[in-house]
Short mmCIF file of C-alpha atoms in Angstrom, two decimals:
data_model
loop_
_atom_site.label_atom_id
_atom_site.label_comp_id
_atom_site.label_asym_id
_atom_site.label_seq_id
_atom_site.Cartn_x
_atom_site.Cartn_y
_atom_site.Cartn_z
CA UNK A 1 143.98 13.22 -111.37
CA UNK A 2 143.68 11.04 -114.74
CA UNK A 3 143.68 12.88 -117.48
CA UNK A 4 141.47 9.59 -119.14
CA UNK A 5 139.21 12.53 -120.20
CA UNK A 6 141.17 14.27 -123.41
CA UNK A 7 144.45 11.34 -125.35
CA UNK A 8 147.25 12.47 -126.33
CA UNK A 9 148.50 11.48 -129.39
CA UNK A 10 151.62 8.82 -128.37
CA UNK A 11 154.30 6.14 -130.66
CA UNK A 12 153.49 3.10 -129.55
CA UNK A 13 158.09 2.65 -128.68
CA UNK A 14 157.67 5.94 -126.58
CA UNK A 15 154.47 4.32 -124.52
CA UNK A 16 156.79 1.28 -123.67
CA UNK A 17 159.09 3.48 -122.69
CA UNK A 18 157.20 5.51 -119.96
CA UNK A 19 157.51 2.80 -117.04
CA UNK A 20 161.54 2.72 -117.96
CA UNK A 21 161.73 5.99 -117.21
CA UNK A 22 159.47 6.59 -113.83
CA UNK A 23 161.75 4.25 -113.07
CA UNK A 24 164.42 6.34 -113.15
CA UNK A 25 162.70 9.27 -112.12
CA UNK A 26 161.96 8.11 -108.53
CA UNK A 27 165.60 6.68 -107.84
CA UNK A 28 166.84 10.10 -107.84
CA UNK A 29 163.48 11.94 -105.97
CA UNK A 30 164.30 9.37 -103.72
CA UNK A 31 167.96 10.25 -103.46
CA UNK A 32 167.36 13.86 -103.04
CA UNK A 33 167.66 15.49 -106.09
CA UNK A 34 164.91 17.87 -107.53
CA UNK A 35 165.94 17.87 -110.59
CA UNK A 36 167.60 16.41 -114.12
CA UNK A 37 168.61 16.81 -117.31
CA UNK A 38 167.21 15.80 -120.85
CA UNK A 39 170.51 14.49 -121.54
CA UNK A 40 171.40 12.90 -117.96
CA UNK A 41 167.75 11.17 -118.74
CA UNK A 42 169.56 10.03 -122.28
CA UNK A 43 172.85 8.65 -121.17
CA UNK A 44 171.57 6.68 -117.85
CA UNK A 45 168.90 4.91 -119.80
CA UNK A 46 170.36 4.38 -122.86
CA UNK A 47 168.10 6.84 -125.37
CA UNK A 48 169.24 9.57 -127.91
CA UNK A 49 168.37 13.72 -126.25
CA UNK A 50 166.21 13.59 -128.88
CA UNK A 51 164.05 11.32 -128.07
CA UNK A 52 164.16 11.93 -124.79
CA UNK A 53 162.72 16.12 -125.09
CA UNK A 54 160.30 14.88 -127.11
CA UNK A 55 158.48 11.60 -125.30
CA UNK A 56 158.64 13.93 -122.40
CA UNK A 57 156.78 16.59 -124.14
CA UNK A 58 153.90 14.71 -125.05
CA UNK A 59 153.35 13.37 -121.05
CA UNK A 60 154.37 16.17 -119.43
CA UNK A 61 153.47 20.02 -119.85
CA UNK A 62 156.98 20.15 -117.18
CA UNK A 63 159.57 22.92 -120.02
CA UNK A 64 163.22 21.56 -118.58
CA UNK A 65 165.17 25.03 -117.30
CA UNK A 66 167.72 25.78 -119.19
CA UNK A 67 170.57 24.93 -116.76
CA UNK A 68 168.94 23.52 -113.79
CA UNK A 69 166.52 21.09 -116.51
CA UNK A 70 162.82 19.23 -115.62
CA UNK A 71 162.21 18.97 -111.67
CA UNK A 72 161.69 15.14 -110.93
CA UNK A 73 158.54 15.73 -109.13
CA UNK A 74 156.88 17.28 -111.64
CA UNK A 75 157.32 14.43 -113.56
CA UNK A 76 156.85 12.12 -112.18
CA UNK A 77 153.62 13.42 -111.46
CA UNK A 78 152.36 14.09 -115.38
CA UNK A 79 153.98 10.61 -116.52
CA UNK A 80 151.88 8.46 -113.60
CA UNK A 81 148.93 10.47 -114.18
CA UNK A 82 149.59 9.09 -118.02
CA UNK A 83 149.82 5.33 -117.42
CA UNK A 84 146.62 6.29 -114.87
CA UNK A 85 148.87 4.69 -111.87
CA UNK A 86 146.45 7.56 -110.09
CA UNK A 87 143.19 6.02 -111.41
CA UNK A 88 141.47 5.22 -108.58
CA UNK A 89 137.54 6.60 -109.64
CA UNK A 90 137.02 3.65 -111.82
CA UNK A 91 136.90 -0.58 -110.82
CA UNK A 92 135.97 -3.75 -113.30
CA UNK A 93 134.08 -5.97 -111.72
CA UNK A 94 134.46 -10.05 -112.08
CA UNK A 95 131.18 -12.35 -111.13
CA UNK A 96 127.61 -11.17 -112.77
CA UNK A 97 125.27 -13.11 -109.88
CA UNK A 98 122.97 -11.90 -107.78
CA UNK A 99 125.91 -9.86 -106.24
CA UNK A 100 127.40 -8.22 -108.49
CA UNK A 101 124.38 -7.39 -109.98
CA UNK A 102 123.35 -5.39 -107.24
CA UNK A 103 126.66 -3.30 -107.23
CA UNK A 104 126.44 -2.55 -110.71
CA UNK A 105 122.43 -1.46 -110.23
CA UNK A 106 123.63 -0.25 -107.37
CA UNK A 107 123.36 4.67 -107.46
CA UNK A 108 125.38 5.41 -104.74
CA UNK A 109 129.11 5.00 -106.07
CA UNK A 110 128.50 7.66 -108.38
CA UNK A 111 127.50 10.07 -105.00
CA UNK A 112 131.69 9.71 -104.25
CA UNK A 113 132.25 9.51 -107.62
CA UNK A 114 133.92 5.78 -108.31
CA UNK A 115 132.39 4.15 -111.34
CA UNK A 116 132.05 0.64 -112.60
CA UNK A 117 133.16 0.41 -116.47
CA UNK A 118 132.99 -3.35 -116.99
CA UNK A 119 131.88 -6.54 -115.72
CA UNK A 120 132.90 -9.76 -116.59
CA UNK A 121 131.83 -13.38 -116.14
CA UNK A 122 132.07 -16.89 -117.19
CA UNK A 123 129.24 -18.16 -117.33
CA UNK A 124 127.54 -17.95 -120.98
CA UNK A 125 124.58 -17.22 -120.34
CA UNK A 126 126.09 -13.91 -119.01
CA UNK A 127 128.18 -12.98 -120.78
CA UNK A 128 126.31 -10.10 -123.15
CA UNK A 129 123.51 -9.71 -121.38
CA UNK A 130 123.18 -5.06 -120.09
CA UNK A 131 123.23 -4.79 -116.10
CA UNK A 132 122.53 -1.21 -115.26
CA UNK A 133 123.64 -0.34 -119.09
CA UNK A 134 126.49 -2.50 -118.55
CA UNK A 135 127.02 -4.84 -120.98
CA UNK A 136 128.65 -8.33 -119.52
CA UNK A 137 131.99 -9.79 -120.89
CA UNK A 138 133.27 -13.16 -121.45
CA UNK A 139 136.33 -13.72 -118.37
CA UNK A 140 138.92 -13.54 -121.59
CA UNK A 141 139.12 -10.76 -122.24
CA UNK A 142 139.58 -9.17 -118.19
CA UNK A 143 143.30 -9.25 -118.48
CA UNK A 144 143.41 -7.22 -121.40
CA UNK A 145 140.55 -4.42 -120.73
CA UNK A 146 142.04 -3.83 -117.23
CA UNK A 147 145.46 -2.31 -119.08
CA UNK A 148 143.97 -0.97 -122.19
CA UNK A 149 141.09 0.74 -119.80
CA UNK A 150 144.43 1.78 -116.96
CA UNK A 151 141.57 0.43 -114.71
CA UNK A 152 143.20 -0.03 -110.69
CA UNK A 153 140.64 -1.50 -108.76
CA UNK A 154 139.39 -4.97 -109.04
CA UNK A 155 135.76 -6.14 -107.60
CA UNK A 156 135.38 -9.38 -106.71
CA UNK A 157 132.11 -11.33 -106.50
CA UNK A 158 132.78 -15.07 -108.34
CA UNK A 159 131.84 -18.10 -105.86
CA UNK A 160 135.05 -18.41 -103.40
CA UNK A 161 136.90 -21.36 -105.09
CA UNK A 162 137.16 -19.05 -108.01
CA UNK A 163 138.56 -16.06 -105.78
CA UNK A 164 142.32 -17.02 -105.93
CA UNK A 165 142.57 -17.55 -109.56
CA UNK A 166 140.15 -14.02 -110.72
CA UNK A 167 142.68 -12.02 -108.63
CA UNK A 168 145.94 -13.68 -110.27
CA UNK A 169 144.41 -11.91 -113.38
CA UNK A 170 142.65 -9.11 -112.03
CA UNK A 171 147.02 -8.68 -110.56
CA UNK A 172 147.98 -9.58 -114.55
CA UNK A 173 146.27 -6.43 -115.60
CA UNK A 174 148.05 -3.98 -113.63
CA UNK A 175 145.02 -4.10 -111.06
CA UNK A 176 146.74 -3.14 -108.01
CA UNK A 177 143.44 -2.21 -105.25
CA UNK A 178 141.01 -5.59 -104.63
CA UNK A 179 137.49 -5.76 -103.06
CA UNK A 180 136.99 -8.48 -101.85
CA UNK A 181 133.41 -10.72 -101.45
CA UNK A 182 134.19 -13.60 -101.43
CA UNK A 183 135.28 -14.88 -97.80
CA UNK A 184 137.94 -16.16 -98.48
CA UNK A 185 142.51 -14.85 -98.19
CA UNK A 186 143.51 -13.73 -101.07
CA UNK A 187 147.36 -13.98 -101.64
CA UNK A 188 148.77 -10.52 -103.49
CA UNK A 189 152.23 -9.25 -104.03
CA UNK A 190 153.00 -7.04 -102.23
CA UNK A 191 151.97 -3.88 -103.34
CA UNK A 192 148.69 -4.54 -103.86
CA UNK A 193 146.28 -3.49 -101.29
CA UNK A 194 143.23 -6.37 -100.69
CA UNK A 195 139.89 -5.07 -98.84
CA UNK A 196 137.73 -7.54 -97.83
CA UNK A 197 133.84 -6.89 -97.24
CA UNK A 198 132.75 -9.61 -95.33
CA UNK A 199 128.67 -9.97 -95.61
CA UNK A 200 129.07 -12.40 -92.69
CA UNK A 201 130.98 -10.69 -90.44
CA UNK A 202 128.77 -7.48 -90.07
CA UNK A 203 125.83 -9.41 -89.75
CA UNK A 204 126.81 -11.63 -87.15
CA UNK A 205 128.42 -7.98 -85.18
CA UNK A 206 124.98 -6.93 -84.82
CA UNK A 207 123.31 -10.34 -84.24
CA UNK A 208 126.46 -9.53 -81.38
CA UNK A 209 125.19 -5.44 -79.82
CA UNK A 210 121.97 -7.38 -79.34
CA UNK A 211 123.32 -10.30 -77.32
CA UNK A 212 125.36 -7.41 -75.55
CA UNK A 213 122.53 -5.31 -75.21
CA UNK A 214 119.86 -7.52 -74.60
CA UNK A 215 122.11 -7.98 -71.29
CA UNK A 216 122.58 -5.09 -69.97
CA UNK A 217 119.17 -4.60 -70.50
CA UNK A 218 118.01 -7.60 -68.02
CA UNK A 219 120.79 -6.56 -65.63
CA UNK A 220 120.08 -2.43 -65.17
CA UNK B 1 119.67 -19.71 -75.34
CA UNK B 2 116.44 -19.52 -77.31
CA UNK B 3 113.46 -21.94 -76.47
CA UNK B 4 112.88 -22.28 -80.71
CA UNK B 5 113.51 -25.89 -80.17
CA UNK B 6 111.36 -26.83 -77.42
CA UNK B 7 107.88 -24.94 -77.78
CA UNK B 8 106.32 -25.13 -74.45
CA UNK B 9 101.85 -25.14 -74.55
CA UNK B 10 101.10 -21.85 -72.99
CA UNK B 11 97.60 -20.29 -73.29
CA UNK B 12 97.37 -16.97 -74.76
CA UNK B 13 95.70 -15.84 -71.67
CA UNK B 14 98.38 -16.69 -70.15
CA UNK B 15 101.14 -15.51 -73.07
CA UNK B 16 99.12 -12.33 -73.34
CA UNK B 17 100.51 -11.54 -69.25
CA UNK B 18 104.66 -12.85 -69.69
CA UNK B 19 105.70 -9.08 -70.49
CA UNK B 20 104.28 -7.53 -67.82
CA UNK B 21 105.47 -9.98 -65.07
CA UNK B 22 109.22 -9.19 -67.05
CA UNK B 23 107.80 -5.05 -66.63
CA UNK B 24 107.49 -5.96 -63.37
CA UNK B 25 110.29 -8.08 -62.12
CA UNK B 26 112.82 -5.78 -63.96
CA UNK B 27 112.29 -3.06 -62.57
CA UNK B 28 112.39 -5.18 -59.17
CA UNK B 29 115.50 -6.27 -59.62
CA UNK B 30 115.96 -2.31 -60.86
CA UNK B 31 115.13 -1.72 -56.77
CA UNK B 32 117.83 -4.46 -55.50
CA UNK B 33 114.72 -6.75 -54.73
CA UNK B 34 116.95 -10.42 -55.70
CA UNK B 35 113.69 -12.20 -54.62
CA UNK B 36 110.50 -12.21 -54.71
CA UNK B 37 107.53 -14.42 -54.01
CA UNK B 38 103.98 -15.15 -55.82
CA UNK B 39 101.73 -13.63 -53.76
CA UNK B 40 103.67 -10.19 -54.26
CA UNK B 41 103.41 -10.33 -58.11
CA UNK B 42 100.32 -11.58 -57.61
CA UNK B 43 99.18 -8.31 -55.75
CA UNK B 44 100.97 -5.68 -57.55
CA UNK B 45 99.65 -7.25 -61.10
CA UNK B 46 95.56 -7.63 -59.45
CA UNK B 47 96.15 -11.19 -60.39
CA UNK B 48 95.09 -14.50 -58.75
CA UNK B 49 97.59 -16.32 -56.53
CA UNK B 50 97.53 -19.34 -58.17
CA UNK B 51 96.69 -18.07 -61.91
CA UNK B 52 100.76 -16.30 -61.37
CA UNK B 53 102.97 -19.74 -59.73
CA UNK B 54 100.98 -22.21 -62.77
CA UNK B 55 101.85 -19.21 -65.96
CA UNK B 56 105.71 -19.12 -64.34
CA UNK B 57 105.75 -22.58 -63.85
CA UNK B 58 105.39 -23.15 -67.84
CA UNK B 59 107.83 -20.63 -68.47
CA UNK B 60 110.49 -21.37 -65.56
CA UNK B 61 112.05 -23.87 -63.95
CA UNK B 62 112.10 -21.92 -61.34
CA UNK B 63 111.54 -22.65 -58.00
CA UNK B 64 110.25 -20.45 -55.83
CA UNK B 65 111.23 -21.21 -52.10
CA UNK B 66 109.22 -21.76 -48.93
CA UNK B 67 110.60 -18.43 -47.56
CA UNK B 68 113.16 -15.97 -50.53
CA UNK B 69 110.53 -17.20 -53.29
CA UNK B 70 112.12 -17.08 -57.26
CA UNK B 71 114.96 -15.58 -57.95
CA UNK B 72 113.86 -12.02 -59.81
CA UNK B 73 117.23 -12.64 -61.61
CA UNK B 74 115.90 -16.27 -62.74
CA UNK B 75 113.08 -15.12 -64.29
CA UNK B 76 113.67 -12.98 -65.64
CA UNK B 77 115.95 -14.68 -67.56
CA UNK B 78 113.89 -17.36 -69.00
CA UNK B 79 110.73 -15.27 -69.11
CA UNK B 80 113.03 -13.34 -71.60
CA UNK B 81 113.89 -17.09 -73.37
CA UNK B 82 110.27 -17.50 -73.23
CA UNK B 83 108.92 -14.60 -75.58
CA UNK B 84 111.90 -14.92 -77.89
CA UNK B 85 113.77 -11.84 -76.31
CA UNK B 86 116.77 -13.12 -76.23
CA UNK B 87 116.19 -14.49 -80.18
CA UNK B 88 119.71 -13.52 -81.11
CA UNK B 89 120.78 -15.69 -84.56
CA UNK B 90 117.48 -15.54 -86.50
CA UNK B 91 116.84 -12.36 -89.28
CA UNK B 92 114.00 -11.77 -92.18
CA UNK B 93 115.12 -9.89 -95.14
CA UNK B 94 112.75 -7.32 -96.95
CA UNK B 95 113.03 -6.84 -100.18
CA UNK B 96 114.75 -9.43 -102.65
CA UNK B 97 116.15 -8.26 -105.91
CA UNK B 98 119.47 -9.05 -106.67
CA UNK B 99 121.53 -7.67 -103.64
CA UNK B 100 118.32 -10.13 -101.23
CA UNK B 101 119.36 -12.46 -103.35
CA UNK B 102 122.70 -12.48 -102.41
CA UNK B 103 121.97 -12.22 -99.02
CA UNK B 104 119.61 -15.07 -99.19
CA UNK B 105 122.03 -16.94 -101.08
CA UNK B 106 125.46 -16.93 -99.34
CA UNK B 107 126.71 -19.19 -97.56
CA UNK B 108 128.25 -17.24 -94.52
CA UNK B 109 126.06 -16.32 -92.16
CA UNK B 110 126.28 -20.13 -91.18
CA UNK B 111 130.14 -19.51 -89.59
CA UNK B 112 128.56 -17.21 -87.15
CA UNK B 113 125.19 -19.43 -86.42
CA UNK B 114 122.89 -17.24 -87.74
CA UNK B 115 120.10 -17.62 -90.47
CA UNK B 116 117.87 -15.59 -92.79
CA UNK B 117 114.58 -17.30 -91.85
CA UNK B 118 112.41 -15.16 -94.16
CA UNK B 119 112.16 -13.22 -96.91
CA UNK B 120 109.48 -10.96 -98.14
CA UNK B 121 108.83 -8.57 -101.47
CA UNK B 122 106.01 -6.72 -102.41
CA UNK B 123 105.91 -7.22 -106.56
CA UNK B 124 103.81 -10.35 -107.45
CA UNK B 125 106.01 -11.20 -109.52
CA UNK B 126 108.48 -12.32 -106.57
CA UNK B 127 106.12 -13.75 -103.96
CA UNK B 128 105.94 -17.14 -103.79
CA UNK B 129 109.08 -18.15 -105.86
CA UNK B 130 112.08 -19.15 -103.58
CA UNK B 131 115.36 -17.96 -103.49
CA UNK B 132 117.56 -20.29 -101.74
CA UNK B 133 115.16 -22.98 -100.32
CA UNK B 134 112.98 -19.92 -98.67
CA UNK B 135 109.91 -18.84 -100.22
CA UNK B 136 109.81 -15.20 -100.22
CA UNK B 137 106.20 -14.29 -98.66
CA UNK B 138 103.61 -10.93 -99.42
CA UNK B 139 105.25 -8.04 -97.38
CA UNK B 140 101.67 -8.10 -95.36
CA UNK B 141 102.18 -10.90 -93.16
CA UNK B 142 105.72 -8.74 -92.18
CA UNK B 143 104.54 -7.88 -89.09
CA UNK B 144 102.55 -10.83 -87.57
CA UNK B 145 105.52 -12.92 -88.91
CA UNK B 146 107.84 -11.29 -87.12
CA UNK B 147 105.79 -11.56 -84.00
CA UNK B 148 104.90 -15.47 -84.43
CA UNK B 149 108.92 -16.23 -85.25
CA UNK B 150 109.59 -14.04 -82.22
CA UNK B 151 112.09 -12.27 -85.09
CA UNK B 152 114.35 -10.17 -83.48
CA UNK B 153 116.56 -8.76 -86.52
CA UNK B 154 115.54 -7.32 -89.93
CA UNK B 155 117.85 -6.92 -93.21
CA UNK B 156 116.51 -3.92 -95.14
CA UNK B 157 117.14 -4.32 -99.21
CA UNK B 158 114.83 -2.60 -100.83
CA UNK B 159 115.03 0.47 -102.96
CA UNK B 160 115.66 4.07 -100.65
CA UNK B 161 112.13 6.10 -100.33
CA UNK B 162 110.78 2.54 -99.20
CA UNK B 163 113.26 2.21 -96.29
CA UNK B 164 111.55 4.14 -93.24
CA UNK B 165 108.11 1.89 -94.28
CA UNK B 166 109.90 -0.98 -94.22
CA UNK B 167 111.66 0.14 -90.58
CA UNK B 168 108.24 1.46 -88.93
CA UNK B 169 106.71 -2.02 -89.67
CA UNK B 170 109.63 -4.27 -88.36
CA UNK B 171 109.70 -2.02 -85.09
CA UNK B 172 105.59 -2.69 -85.51
CA UNK B 173 106.94 -6.52 -85.66
CA UNK B 174 109.09 -6.18 -81.95
CA UNK B 175 112.07 -6.86 -84.72
CA UNK B 176 114.64 -4.39 -82.60
CA UNK B 177 118.70 -4.42 -84.51
CA UNK B 178 118.22 -3.19 -88.10
CA UNK B 179 120.46 -4.36 -90.59
CA UNK B 180 120.47 -0.87 -93.16
CA UNK B 181 121.36 -1.79 -97.11
CA UNK B 182 119.43 1.80 -97.99
CA UNK B 183 122.41 5.04 -98.13
CA UNK B 184 119.12 6.84 -96.19
CA UNK B 185 119.19 7.67 -92.59
CA UNK B 186 115.95 5.43 -90.84
CA UNK B 187 114.09 7.12 -87.20
CA UNK B 188 114.13 4.99 -85.48
CA UNK B 189 113.05 3.81 -81.11
CA UNK B 190 115.05 4.07 -78.92
CA UNK B 191 115.33 0.62 -78.55
CA UNK B 192 116.05 0.40 -82.05
CA UNK B 193 120.01 -0.41 -82.37
CA UNK B 194 120.01 0.83 -86.67
CA UNK B 195 123.32 -1.41 -88.63
CA UNK B 196 124.24 0.86 -91.54
CA UNK B 197 125.62 -0.10 -94.56
CA UNK B 198 126.87 1.64 -97.10
CA UNK B 199 129.26 -0.10 -99.92
CA UNK B 200 129.49 3.41 -101.45
CA UNK B 201 131.66 4.39 -98.25
CA UNK B 202 133.31 1.31 -98.45
CA UNK B 203 134.21 0.73 -102.27
CA UNK B 204 135.17 4.87 -100.93
CA UNK B 205 136.74 4.47 -98.80
CA UNK B 206 139.52 1.83 -101.27
CA UNK B 207 140.14 4.12 -103.62
CA UNK B 208 140.92 6.29 -101.12
CA UNK B 209 143.66 3.94 -99.55
CA UNK B 210 144.57 3.48 -103.14
CA UNK B 211 145.51 7.44 -103.96
CA UNK B 212 147.20 7.54 -100.41
CA UNK B 213 149.52 4.51 -101.86
CA UNK B 214 150.01 6.69 -105.23
CA UNK B 215 150.83 9.90 -103.50
CA UNK B 216 152.82 8.22 -101.10
CA UNK B 217 155.04 5.94 -103.29
CA UNK B 218 155.88 9.36 -106.01
CA UNK B 219 157.18 11.48 -102.65
CA UNK B 220 159.88 8.30 -101.52
#
């Protein structure tokens, strides 16, 4: 579940502390620790205990029990959701050429609850134009928009030569899943998923099926 | 192998007889008959023996041996090739919108030796325009062009509502393999292959992988 629909108020310093809470909680969880108290978190991260309680209360409805503390599981889930790490239903698209425009106009994604929320291009004649109700944005805003909107999925429909650079910039914007239409092998950090869409391979497959069928019919 | 590169001269009546030769030869082959003489073919199809020899000579280099006759296998292969039944490397595209234009402009097909040789649309503003060096043709020429060029593969990139009608017309033009981008279930005769390309499903799959990965990392 993402909480994009219900923004909660949190101070900028608190927001910056959330990833370190998450990292610490995941380490605890990994070690089999099922609950944790605010003083333990505060000590480990060199923070004030009251501050920790306040930070956690602003992002999680998990309430610490007097003796056992907070459930690490619940805190991990709530902080990750707050940070949008689980935003798997929104994507940005880079490259608003024919294929990009076709994908932006495609209605079918909605059936799966997925939305392409922004499109980017480097072509000045495309920037500012509308495609299927979405304004094409300048490429220099890419990382910033991805981070601000907590986008985790990037769609690459740029020419082959530009694909790796765009991929790097998406990763820089915290995108961690790439749908790649450029017929190039993208280099990504280990935590990033890449799904390649090779159009030629798909048509070649049909051609091969047809060839096999013709041969089989000739032999029969 | 197609013989598109080396057209051979054949009369129109002879061309019309070829499918019946092919049908008869396939039936023989199916019954285990490995060779057949011109008189047997002539008798079965109520044709003149000299005419049969002439027809076969114009499409096949297989020479009948004095006693055993022609190899049924060789004749089937050569007649099918002459009729272009084995033309698995050329396709036509119907629907020259964004997706159609993206596919027409796509360079990758050449790596697999496949070519989109013609594009069709019903939109008068598109007909006659050039996309990636190919002229968009009027839809009413579809069946005729497919038959004349012996095209067996059709690519459907039209709006959903038009997909079935276009499919029917491709089949009417002797196309027997369809690459379908419209998210509709096409009804086709049994001999026709359909490969559906569901873009939404593909993006949904990536979204699901991402969701699974996030969940797995939360638990680790």
